[in-house]
Amino acid sequence: MKPTLILINPWIYDFAAYDLWSKPLGLLHLAGWLRGRGFDIHLIDCLDVHHPGMPGNSSLTPPKRRLYGTGKFWREVVLKPSPLQNIPRPYSRYGLLPEVFEQELRKIRNPSAILITSLMTYWYPGVRKAVNLAKRVHPGVPVILGGIYARLCRDHALMSSGADSVVYGHGAASLLAALDENGIHIPATLPDVGRLTYPAFDLLTRIDYVCVMTSLGCPYRCQYCASHFLQPNLIRREPDEVLEEIVFWHKEFAVRDFALYDDAFLVESGNHAGLLLESLARLDLDLRFHTPNALHVREITGEIARLMHGTGFQTIRLGLETSDISLHGDLDNKLSKGDFERAMHNLLKAGFDTKEIGAYILTGLPGQTVDSVVETINFVGANGAIPYLSEYSPIPHTPMWEKALASSKYDLASEPLFHNNTLLPCWDESKKRDLPMVKRLVSQIREKYR
Ligand code: SF4
C-alpha cells in the first residue's frame, strides 16, 4: 500500500482577504510531485469556497463569487489576538469551519506525515490552528511546516507553530530531508509520471482557474520585496513545456482562466514570454489570462501588448509603485521616465480597455509622503489606468527591513502580526488619518472609468 501524506493549506486570519486567483501553488506543485513519486496524497484546502460540507451551515453567509473565478472566501469573525486588540476593525478567520476541517482530517486513516504550507507572515494564527487540530486528530504523526512564513520567520515558526519540523531551506531537498528525518522515504519514482507532476489542481473540489508559473525568481532587487531571498536565481521553464501544461488543463478540465504567478514574466521576453505568447496565438484557444503579480512596466512593448491582447489577457496589473522616478532610484530601479506612459500607450493601442489595466501603487513605505501617493494616483488616472493601492507590509530578509524596523512604532522583529499591511505599520498616525481621503481619490478614478 502507498504511504499517505496529508497536505494542508491553512486558514487566513486577517482584517480582510479576497480570492484574487489565490491558490497555494507551491503546495499543489508539491502534491503533484509527491504523487508522481508514489505517495497517496490527501489535500485539505482550508480556503476551499466550494467545499460540500459548508453550504449546509447557516451560521455563515455563502461567499459571493465574481468574474473569472475570483471572489470572497467563507468568513467568520473571531477574537483578535492580543497584539491587535486596539485595532478598531473586525478580525476574521477566512475559510472552512474548523469542524469541517476536522471531519476532513478524520477521513484519512494512518497518514505517514502531515505537511502544512504557509504564506503571509502575519497569517501564522491559521498555521498554528491547523497544526493543533492535525495533532489532535492524528497524534504521533509528524507535522512538517514549510512555505513563506516558515522561511521568512524561521525562529518564530520553530517556537510558536507547534510543528515537529520546520522546513526553511530552499528547494525540494529540504523537504526530502525533513521527511527522511521523520522516517519517511520516497516509495519509488513511477515509470512515466509525466502530467501527474503538474501542480495538482485536480485535487481541489472544483477548478475555477489554474495558476501557472513560467519562471521562478526575479533579476531585480527591489528594496521591499523578498523574491531574491526566497528564490535567489531566475529559472525559466521551456515555453513549449508551459504551453503543454496550459493546453492540458484547458482540454482535460475545460479551464479557461489562467493566473500567471511569475515575478518576472516579461523580462527578456524575446526568448521566453514572447515565444509562449506566439505559440498560444497560433493555437487560438478561448482562454483568459490574468496577471495578479504585476508585470514589469518597461517590458511592455507594442509587440508584447499586441500578443497579450491577441491571446486573451483580460486582467493586466502593472508594478508601477510610484510615479516619482527619483524615488525609483532608491527603491527598485525598475522604471525610468516615460516607461509607464509608453506601456499604457502600447496597451491601449493594442486594444485593451482602461477597465482591464490596473497599476499597483505602494502605500505606507517608510519615509513616503501622502502627497507622493496622491500624485501617483493622479498620474495613473491621467494615463488611462485604474489605481490599486498596495499597502506596504514589512518583510524580514528584505533590504528595506532595517528601515522598516527603525520607522515603525510596532515591534516588528518579534511579532509577525505587526507585519499586517492593514496597520500601515511604517506610517505615523497623521499619515494614516489621510488614508480615507487617498482611498476616496482612488474610488473617484475608478468611477470615472467604470
Ligand atoms: S520586480 Fe517585482 S518581483 Fe522583482 S524584486 Fe521587484 S517587486 Fe520583487
GROMACS .gro file of C-alpha atoms and ligand atoms in nm:
model
  458
    1MET     CA    1   0.000   0.000   0.000
    2LYS     CA    2   0.119   0.351  -0.082
    3PRO     CA    3   0.221   0.570   0.211
    4THR     CA    4  -0.025   0.853   0.269
    5LEU     CA    5   0.053   1.222   0.315
    6ILE     CA    6  -0.194   1.492   0.416
    7LEU     CA    7  -0.117   1.831   0.263
    8ILE     CA    8  -0.285   2.133   0.420
    9ASN     CA    9  -0.339   2.489   0.302
   10PRO     CA   10  -0.426   2.665   0.631
   11TRP     CA   11  -0.672   2.943   0.708
   12ILE     CA   12  -0.615   3.313   0.666
   13TYR     CA   13  -0.658   3.521   0.981
   14ASP     CA   14  -0.681   3.887   0.886
   15PHE     CA   15  -0.887   4.206   0.874
   16ALA     CA   16  -0.957   4.146   0.505
   17ALA     CA   17  -0.895   3.876   0.246
   18TYR     CA   18  -1.010   3.818  -0.110
   19ASP     CA   19  -0.960   3.535  -0.355
   20LEU     CA   20  -0.776   3.715  -0.634
   21TRP     CA   21  -0.668   3.395  -0.806
   22SER     CA   22  -0.525   3.281  -0.473
   23LYS     CA   23  -0.423   2.920  -0.469
   24PRO     CA   24  -0.138   2.753  -0.278
   25LEU     CA   25   0.063   2.688  -0.595
   26GLY     CA   26   0.373   2.567  -0.408
   27LEU     CA   27   0.168   2.313  -0.213
   28LEU     CA   28  -0.017   2.196  -0.524
   29HIS     CA   29   0.314   2.162  -0.704
   30LEU     CA   30   0.444   1.955  -0.415
   31ALA     CA   31   0.127   1.744  -0.420
   32GLY     CA   32   0.174   1.665  -0.789
   33TRP     CA   33   0.543   1.592  -0.740
   34LEU     CA   34   0.493   1.362  -0.439
   35ARG     CA   35   0.202   1.185  -0.609
   36GLY     CA   36   0.430   1.121  -0.904
   37ARG     CA   37   0.677   0.959  -0.664
   38GLY     CA   38   0.436   0.707  -0.526
   39PHE     CA   39   0.264   0.878  -0.231
   40ASP     CA   40  -0.109   0.878  -0.180
   41ILE     CA   41  -0.193   1.249  -0.138
   42HIS     CA   42  -0.488   1.397   0.051
   43LEU     CA   43  -0.522   1.771   0.012
   44ILE     CA   44  -0.718   1.981   0.259
   45ASP     CA   45  -0.763   2.336   0.140
   46CYS     CA   46  -0.895   2.546   0.429
   47LEU     CA   47  -0.976   2.819   0.175
   48ASP     CA   48  -1.198   2.592  -0.035
   49VAL     CA   49  -1.505   2.801  -0.124
   50HIS     CA   50  -1.682   2.503  -0.283
   51HIS     CA   51  -1.646   2.251  -0.001
   52PRO     CA   52  -1.965   2.037   0.008
   53GLY     CA   53  -1.970   2.046   0.390
   54MET     CA   54  -2.007   2.424   0.406
   55PRO     CA   55  -2.330   2.544   0.240
   56GLY     CA   56  -2.550   2.347   0.483
   57ASN     CA   57  -2.419   2.551   0.771
   58SER     CA   58  -2.646   2.851   0.820
   59SER     CA   59  -2.422   3.040   1.062
   60LEU     CA   60  -2.217   3.183   0.776
   61THR     CA   61  -2.318   3.370   0.461
   62PRO     CA   62  -2.205   3.194   0.142
   63PRO     CA   63  -1.921   3.389  -0.018
   64LYS     CA   64  -2.005   3.598  -0.323
   65ARG     CA   65  -1.809   3.490  -0.625
   66ARG     CA   66  -1.718   3.724  -0.905
   67LEU     CA   67  -1.563   3.722  -1.252
   68TYR     CA   68  -1.308   3.469  -1.374
   69GLY     CA   69  -1.305   3.259  -1.056
   70THR     CA   70  -1.230   3.543  -0.814
   71GLY     CA   71  -1.448   3.631  -0.514
   72LYS     CA   72  -1.487   3.619  -0.142
   73PHE     CA   73  -1.395   3.339   0.098
   74TRP     CA   74  -1.608   3.188   0.371
   75ARG     CA   75  -1.559   3.415   0.671
   76GLU     CA   76  -1.625   3.406   1.043
   77VAL     CA   77  -1.543   3.698   1.273
   78VAL     CA   78  -1.318   3.580   1.558
   79LEU     CA   79  -1.150   3.735   1.860
   80LYS     CA   80  -0.844   3.941   1.781
   81PRO     CA   81  -0.511   3.817   1.914
   82SER     CA   82  -0.394   4.039   2.199
   83PRO     CA   83  -0.128   4.234   1.999
   84LEU     CA   84  -0.408   4.353   1.767
   85GLN     CA   85  -0.666   4.434   2.038
   86ASN     CA   86  -0.651   4.809   1.975
   87ILE     CA   87  -0.715   4.795   1.603
   88PRO     CA   88  -1.075   4.909   1.554
   89ARG     CA   89  -1.172   4.664   1.281
   90PRO     CA   90  -1.328   4.318   1.285
   91TYR     CA   91  -1.080   4.035   1.252
   92SER     CA   92  -1.181   3.711   1.081
   93ARG     CA   93  -1.087   3.358   1.010
   94TYR     CA   94  -1.128   3.302   0.635
   95GLY     CA   95  -1.209   2.954   0.513
   96LEU     CA   96  -1.373   2.634   0.629
   97LEU     CA   97  -1.534   2.599   0.969
   98PRO     CA   98  -1.288   2.419   1.198
   99GLU     CA   99  -1.534   2.130   1.244
  100VAL     CA  100  -1.545   2.075   0.866
  101PHE     CA  101  -1.164   2.076   0.861
  102GLU     CA  102  -1.160   1.822   1.143
  103GLN     CA  103  -1.404   1.595   0.959
  104GLU     CA  104  -1.171   1.606   0.658
  105LEU     CA  105  -0.877   1.509   0.878
  106ARG     CA  106  -1.069   1.217   1.028
  107LYS     CA  107  -1.147   1.071   0.684
  108ILE     CA  108  -0.779   0.985   0.636
  109ARG     CA  109  -0.653   0.673   0.810
  110ASN     CA  110  -0.291   0.628   0.918
  111PRO     CA  111  -0.114   0.911   0.738
  112SER     CA  112   0.265   0.892   0.737
  113ALA     CA  113   0.302   1.269   0.779
  114ILE     CA  114   0.112   1.595   0.761
  115LEU     CA  115   0.261   1.876   0.552
  116ILE     CA  116   0.136   2.230   0.610
  117THR     CA  117   0.221   2.531   0.398
  118SER     CA  118   0.221   2.900   0.495
  119LEU     CA  119   0.208   3.230   0.317
  120MET     CA  120   0.193   3.576   0.478
  121THR     CA  121   0.395   3.602   0.797
  122TYR     CA  122   0.102   3.763   0.984
  123TRP     CA  123  -0.134   3.476   0.895
  124TYR     CA  124   0.050   3.242   1.132
  125PRO     CA  125  -0.256   3.200   1.362
  126GLY     CA  126  -0.408   2.992   1.079
  127VAL     CA  127  -0.097   2.777   1.063
  128ARG     CA  128  -0.096   2.725   1.438
  129LYS     CA  129  -0.461   2.625   1.440
  130ALA     CA  130  -0.411   2.377   1.156
  131VAL     CA  131  -0.111   2.225   1.335
  132ASN     CA  132  -0.306   2.194   1.663
  133LEU     CA  133  -0.606   2.026   1.507
  134ALA     CA  134  -0.391   1.796   1.293
  135LYS     CA  135  -0.203   1.682   1.602
  136ARG     CA  136  -0.523   1.630   1.797
  137VAL     CA  137  -0.683   1.415   1.525
  138HIS     CA  138  -0.363   1.228   1.432
  139PRO     CA  139  -0.149   1.214   1.748
  140GLY     CA  140   0.204   1.091   1.689
  141VAL     CA  141   0.202   1.169   1.316
  142PRO     CA  142   0.482   1.413   1.228
  143VAL     CA  143   0.365   1.759   1.124
  144ILE     CA  144   0.603   1.939   0.888
  145LEU     CA  145   0.567   2.312   0.821
  146GLY     CA  146   0.702   2.483   0.511
  147GLY     CA  147   0.615   2.782   0.295
  148ILE     CA  148   0.689   3.151   0.307
  149TYR     CA  149   0.619   3.228   0.675
  150ALA     CA  150   0.837   2.933   0.775
  151ARG     CA  151   1.120   3.064   0.561
  152LEU     CA  152   1.094   3.433   0.650
  153CYS     CA  153   1.029   3.388   1.022
  154ARG     CA  154   1.211   3.066   1.094
  155ASP     CA  155   1.270   3.126   1.466
  156HIS     CA  156   0.913   3.237   1.526
  157ALA     CA  157   0.782   2.934   1.337
  158LEU     CA  158   1.010   2.699   1.533
  159MET     CA  159   0.894   2.850   1.862
  160SER     CA  160   0.526   2.903   1.807
  161SER     CA  161   0.382   2.697   1.521
  162GLY     CA  162   0.375   2.369   1.714
  163ALA     CA  163   0.505   2.179   1.408
  164ASP     CA  164   0.751   1.894   1.461
  165SER     CA  165   0.976   2.012   1.178
  166VAL     CA  166   1.007   2.348   1.004
  167VAL     CA  167   1.141   2.346   0.651
  168TYR     CA  168   1.318   2.675   0.586
  169GLY     CA  169   1.575   2.571   0.326
  170HIS     CA  170   1.537   2.632  -0.041
  171GLY     CA  171   1.404   2.369  -0.282
  172ALA     CA  172   1.275   2.013  -0.264
  173ALA     CA  173   1.591   1.881  -0.095
  174SER     CA  174   1.495   2.049   0.234
  175LEU     CA  175   1.156   1.884   0.235
  176LEU     CA  176   1.302   1.546   0.149
  177ALA     CA  177   1.548   1.585   0.437
  178ALA     CA  178   1.259   1.665   0.675
  179LEU     CA  179   1.063   1.362   0.553
  180ASP     CA  180   1.373   1.150   0.591
  181GLU     CA  181   1.433   1.276   0.946
  182ASN     CA  182   1.082   1.163   1.027
  183GLY     CA  183   1.146   0.818   0.883
  184ILE     CA  184   0.953   0.870   0.559
  185HIS     CA  185   1.125   0.771   0.239
  186ILE     CA  186   1.019   0.822  -0.121
  187PRO     CA  187   0.846   0.496  -0.221
  188ALA     CA  188   0.951   0.492  -0.588
  189THR     CA  189   0.955   0.704  -0.895
  190LEU     CA  190   0.676   0.584  -1.120
  191PRO     CA  191   0.794   0.484  -1.468
  192ASP     CA  192   0.610   0.763  -1.655
  193VAL     CA  193   0.495   1.030  -1.414
  194GLY     CA  194   0.450   1.288  -1.695
  195ARG     CA  195   0.146   1.503  -1.633
  196LEU     CA  196   0.097   1.370  -1.281
  197THR     CA  197   0.370   1.611  -1.176
  198TYR     CA  198   0.177   1.924  -1.276
  199PRO     CA  199   0.053   2.118  -0.973
  200ALA     CA  200  -0.236   1.900  -0.854
  201PHE     CA  201  -0.529   2.135  -0.923
  202ASP     CA  202  -0.735   1.821  -0.986
  203LEU     CA  203  -0.727   1.756  -0.608
  204LEU     CA  204  -0.930   2.075  -0.546
  205THR     CA  205  -1.307   2.043  -0.506
  206ARG     CA  206  -1.352   2.247  -0.821
  207ILE     CA  207  -1.109   2.411  -1.060
  208ASP     CA  208  -1.222   2.771  -1.114
  209TYR     CA  209  -0.887   2.867  -1.261
  210VAL     CA  210  -0.531   2.741  -1.280
  211CYS     CA  211  -0.224   2.931  -1.163
  212VAL     CA  212   0.085   2.890  -1.377
  213MET     CA  213   0.449   2.981  -1.323
  214THR     CA  214   0.658   3.005  -1.636
  215SER     CA  215   0.963   3.112  -1.434
  216LEU     CA  216   1.090   3.130  -1.078
  217GLY     CA  217   1.263   3.432  -0.928
  218CYS     CA  218   1.333   3.783  -1.050
  219PRO     CA  219   1.651   3.960  -1.162
  220TYR     CA  220   1.552   4.283  -0.981
  221ARG     CA  221   1.636   4.355  -0.618
  222CYS     CA  222   1.357   4.583  -0.506
  223GLN     CA  223   1.410   4.704  -0.150
  224TYR     CA  224   1.066   4.600  -0.028
  225CYS     CA  225   1.047   4.254  -0.190
  226ALA     CA  226   1.157   3.909  -0.067
  227SER     CA  227   1.171   3.749  -0.411
  228HIS     CA  228   1.551   3.732  -0.412
  229PHE     CA  229   1.567   3.578  -0.063
  230LEU     CA  230   1.301   3.318  -0.145
  231GLN     CA  231   1.430   3.234  -0.492
  232PRO     CA  232   1.786   3.361  -0.547
  233ASN     CA  233   1.816   3.256  -0.911
  234LEU     CA  234   1.597   3.325  -1.209
  235ILE     CA  235   1.491   2.990  -1.355
  236ARG     CA  236   1.283   2.976  -1.669
  237ARG     CA  237   1.080   2.682  -1.795
  238GLU     CA  238   1.079   2.599  -2.164
  239PRO     CA  239   0.792   2.788  -2.332
  240ASP     CA  240   0.675   2.464  -2.503
  241GLU     CA  241   0.654   2.288  -2.168
  242VAL     CA  242   0.440   2.571  -2.024
  243LEU     CA  243   0.222   2.565  -2.333
  244GLU     CA  244   0.167   2.192  -2.290
  245GLU     CA  245   0.057   2.244  -1.929
  246ILE     CA  246  -0.190   2.519  -2.023
  247VAL     CA  247  -0.335   2.308  -2.304
  248PHE     CA  248  -0.361   2.009  -2.067
  249TRP     CA  249  -0.580   2.197  -1.815
  250HIS     CA  250  -0.787   2.350  -2.092
  251LYS     CA  251  -0.851   2.025  -2.280
  252GLU     CA  252  -0.883   1.784  -1.986
  253PHE     CA  253  -1.059   2.008  -1.733
  254ALA     CA  254  -1.216   2.280  -1.951
  255VAL     CA  255  -1.021   2.552  -1.769
  256ARG     CA  256  -1.038   2.893  -1.936
  257ASP     CA  257  -0.888   3.119  -1.672
  258PHE     CA  258  -0.515   3.117  -1.602
  259ALA     CA  259  -0.336   3.337  -1.350
  260LEU     CA  260   0.034   3.394  -1.410
  261TYR     CA  261   0.225   3.377  -1.083
  262ASP     CA  262   0.564   3.478  -1.225
  263ASP     CA  263   0.766   3.752  -1.064
  264ALA     CA  264   0.930   3.841  -1.395
  265PHE     CA  265   0.713   3.706  -1.678
  266LEU     CA  266   0.807   3.969  -1.936
  267VAL     CA  267   1.176   4.014  -1.855
  268GLU     CA  268   1.381   3.922  -2.166
  269SER     CA  269   1.058   3.833  -2.340
  270GLY     CA  270   1.233   3.769  -2.672
  271ASN     CA  271   1.348   3.427  -2.557
  272HIS     CA  272   1.069   3.349  -2.310
  273ALA     CA  273   0.725   3.514  -2.280
  274GLY     CA  274   0.725   3.626  -2.643
  275LEU     CA  275   0.775   3.266  -2.761
  276LEU     CA  276   0.500   3.137  -2.534
  277LEU     CA  277   0.258   3.406  -2.647
  278GLU     CA  278   0.332   3.344  -3.014
  279SER     CA  279   0.263   2.971  -2.970
  280LEU     CA  280  -0.058   3.048  -2.782
  281ALA     CA  281  -0.166   3.285  -3.058
  282ARG     CA  282  -0.114   3.011  -3.318
  283LEU     CA  283  -0.335   2.768  -3.121
  284ASP     CA  284  -0.610   3.031  -3.096
  285LEU     CA  285  -0.767   2.882  -2.781
  286ASP     CA  286  -1.051   3.050  -2.599
  287LEU     CA  287  -0.851   3.140  -2.285
  288ARG     CA  288  -0.826   3.429  -2.042
  289PHE     CA  289  -0.506   3.528  -1.866
  290HIS     CA  290  -0.468   3.736  -1.552
  291THR     CA  291  -0.155   3.887  -1.400
  292PRO     CA  292  -0.224   3.950  -1.029
  293ASN     CA  293   0.151   3.954  -0.951
  294ALA     CA  294   0.210   4.255  -1.177
  295LEU     CA  295   0.405   4.289  -1.499
  296HIS     CA  296   0.723   4.489  -1.548
  297VAL     CA  297   0.614   4.819  -1.699
  298ARG     CA  298   0.925   4.878  -1.909
  299GLU     CA  299   0.889   4.540  -2.083
  300ILE     CA  300   0.552   4.620  -2.241
  301THR     CA  301   0.649   4.688  -2.598
  302GLY     CA  302   0.399   4.733  -2.878
  303GLU     CA  303   0.459   4.373  -2.990
  304ILE     CA  304   0.415   4.225  -2.641
  305ALA     CA  305   0.096   4.428  -2.586
  306ARG     CA  306  -0.041   4.306  -2.920
  307LEU     CA  307   0.043   3.943  -2.837
  308MET     CA  308  -0.110   3.969  -2.490
  309HIS     CA  309  -0.430   4.114  -2.632
  310GLY     CA  310  -0.444   3.853  -2.906
  311THR     CA  311  -0.404   3.561  -2.664
  312GLY     CA  312  -0.680   3.665  -2.425
  313PHE     CA  313  -0.513   3.861  -2.145
  314GLN     CA  314  -0.800   4.015  -1.951
  315THR     CA  315  -0.650   4.142  -1.629
  316ILE     CA  316  -0.336   4.349  -1.664
  317ARG     CA  317  -0.169   4.464  -1.344
  318LEU     CA  318   0.139   4.685  -1.368
  319GLY     CA  319   0.404   4.720  -1.099
  320LEU     CA  320   0.428   5.099  -1.101
  321GLU     CA  321   0.465   5.152  -0.722
  322THR     CA  322   0.527   5.528  -0.755
  323SER     CA  323   0.534   5.793  -1.026
  324ASP     CA  324   0.830   5.961  -0.852
  325ILE     CA  325   1.117   5.850  -1.077
  326SER     CA  326   1.386   5.971  -0.836
  327LEU     CA  327   1.233   5.750  -0.566
  328HIS     CA  328   1.257   5.452  -0.804
  329GLY     CA  329   1.635   5.501  -0.800
  330ASP     CA  330   1.635   5.429  -0.425
  331LEU     CA  331   1.363   5.166  -0.427
  332ASP     CA  332   1.392   4.935  -0.721
  333ASN     CA  333   1.544   5.078  -1.040
  334LYS     CA  334   1.270   4.912  -1.238
  335LEU     CA  335   1.122   5.220  -1.402
  336SER     CA  336   1.261   5.517  -1.593
  337LYS     CA  337   1.097   5.837  -1.704
  338GLY     CA  338   0.841   5.774  -1.977
  339ASP     CA  339   0.820   5.394  -1.928
  340PHE     CA  340   0.470   5.397  -1.780
  341GLU     CA  341   0.331   5.634  -2.042
  342ARG     CA  342   0.483   5.420  -2.318
  343ALA     CA  343   0.345   5.097  -2.171
  344MET     CA  344  -0.002   5.249  -2.141
  345HIS     CA  345   0.013   5.377  -2.498
  346ASN     CA  346   0.107   5.030  -2.622
  347LEU     CA  347  -0.165   4.855  -2.420
  348LEU     CA  348  -0.442   5.093  -2.525
  349LYS     CA  349  -0.327   5.081  -2.888
  350ALA     CA  350  -0.331   4.700  -2.878
  351GLY     CA  351  -0.700   4.715  -2.784
  352PHE     CA  352  -0.705   4.685  -2.404
  353ASP     CA  353  -0.969   4.881  -2.222
  354THR     CA  354  -0.884   5.100  -1.923
  355LYS     CA  355  -1.103   4.875  -1.707
  356GLU     CA  356  -0.863   4.588  -1.776
  357ILE     CA  357  -0.547   4.777  -1.677
  358GLY     CA  358  -0.459   4.843  -1.315
  359ALA     CA  359  -0.142   4.989  -1.165
  360TYR     CA  360  -0.024   4.893  -0.818
  361ILE     CA  361   0.080   5.187  -0.602
  362LEU     CA  362   0.286   5.117  -0.292
  363THR     CA  363   0.144   5.297   0.008
  364GLY     CA  364   0.290   5.323   0.356
  365LEU     CA  365   0.662   5.285   0.281
  366PRO     CA  366   0.899   5.417   0.545
  367GLY     CA  367   0.957   5.786   0.474
  368GLN     CA  368   0.696   5.804   0.196
  369THR     CA  369   0.468   6.108   0.199
  370VAL     CA  370   0.093   6.107   0.146
  371ASP     CA  371   0.142   6.368  -0.129
  372SER     CA  372   0.363   6.127  -0.321
  373VAL     CA  373   0.087   5.862  -0.313
  374VAL     CA  374  -0.175   6.117  -0.421
  375GLU     CA  375   0.044   6.232  -0.710
  376THR     CA  376   0.090   5.874  -0.823
  377ILE     CA  377  -0.284   5.804  -0.813
  378ASN     CA  378  -0.350   6.110  -1.029
  379PHE     CA  379  -0.068   6.012  -1.264
  380VAL     CA  380  -0.218   5.663  -1.311
  381GLY     CA  381  -0.566   5.805  -1.374
  382ALA     CA  382  -0.433   6.063  -1.620
  383ASN     CA  383  -0.265   5.786  -1.819
  384GLY     CA  384  -0.583   5.581  -1.852
  385ALA     CA  385  -0.526   5.306  -1.591
  386ILE     CA  386  -0.705   5.216  -1.267
  387PRO     CA  387  -0.503   5.279  -0.948
  388TYR     CA  388  -0.477   4.994  -0.695
  389LEU     CA  389  -0.330   5.075  -0.357
  390SER     CA  390  -0.085   4.815  -0.240
  391GLU     CA  391  -0.031   4.875   0.130
  392TYR     CA  392   0.325   4.806   0.236
  393SER     CA  393   0.391   4.508   0.457
  394PRO     CA  394   0.741   4.497   0.611
  395ILE     CA  395   0.909   4.167   0.524
  396PRO     CA  396   1.208   4.017   0.707
  397HIS     CA  397   1.517   3.948   0.492
  398THR     CA  398   1.439   4.233   0.251
  399PRO     CA  399   1.681   4.524   0.207
  400MET     CA  400   1.415   4.759   0.348
  401TRP     CA  401   1.366   4.559   0.668
  402GLU     CA  402   1.605   4.763   0.883
  403LYS     CA  403   1.446   5.087   0.769
  404ALA     CA  404   1.104   4.942   0.849
  405LEU     CA  405   1.216   4.844   1.200
  406ALA     CA  406   1.350   5.195   1.258
  407SER     CA  407   1.039   5.372   1.135
  408SER     CA  408   0.767   5.161   1.298
  409LYS     CA  409   0.616   5.204   1.643
  410TYR     CA  410   0.541   4.830   1.642
  411ASP     CA  411   0.778   4.556   1.750
  412LEU     CA  412   0.805   4.409   1.401
  413ALA     CA  413   1.107   4.194   1.488
  414SER     CA  414   0.936   3.978   1.746
  415GLU     CA  415   0.568   3.985   1.644
  416PRO     CA  416   0.478   3.898   1.281
  417LEU     CA  417   0.117   4.005   1.342
  418PHE     CA  418   0.251   4.360   1.319
  419HIS     CA  419   0.364   4.299   0.959
  420ASN     CA  420  -0.003   4.320   0.858
  421ASN     CA  421  -0.039   4.585   0.587
  422THR     CA  422  -0.377   4.693   0.723
  423LEU     CA  423  -0.187   4.852   1.011
  424LEU     CA  424   0.032   5.057   0.773
  425PRO     CA  425   0.299   4.977   1.030
  426CYS     CA  426   0.560   5.220   0.895
  427TRP     CA  427   0.337   5.525   0.876
  428ASP     CA  428   0.266   5.752   1.170
  429GLU     CA  429  -0.087   5.838   1.283
  430SER     CA  430  -0.104   6.169   1.096
  431LYS     CA  431  -0.037   5.995   0.763
  432LYS     CA  432  -0.280   5.716   0.844
  433ARG     CA  433  -0.552   5.975   0.906
  434ASP     CA  434  -0.521   6.076   0.538
  435LEU     CA  435  -0.582   5.724   0.412
  436PRO     CA  436  -0.963   5.762   0.374
  437MET     CA  437  -0.901   6.071   0.155
  438VAL     CA  438  -0.650   5.870  -0.053
  439LYS     CA  439  -0.899   5.585  -0.093
  440ARG     CA  440  -1.173   5.828  -0.197
  441LEU     CA  441  -0.948   5.961  -0.472
  442VAL     CA  442  -0.892   5.605  -0.598
  443SER     CA  443  -1.269   5.543  -0.596
  444GLN     CA  444  -1.333   5.861  -0.795
  445ILE     CA  445  -1.095   5.749  -1.069
  446ARG     CA  446  -1.248   5.402  -1.074
  447GLU     CA  447  -1.596   5.556  -1.106
  448LYS     CA  448  -1.477   5.768  -1.395
  449TYR     CA  449  -1.359   5.464  -1.590
  450ARG     CA  450  -1.641   5.228  -1.497
  451SF4     S1  451   1.044   4.343  -0.978
  451SF4    FE1  452   0.875   4.263  -0.854
  451SF4     S2  453   0.928   4.051  -0.806
  451SF4    FE2  454   1.113   4.152  -0.883
  451SF4     S3  455   1.219   4.216  -0.698
  451SF4    FE3  456   1.093   4.388  -0.768
  451SF4     S4  457   0.895   4.369  -0.662
  451SF4    FE4  458   1.007   4.174  -0.640
   0.00000   0.00000   0.00000
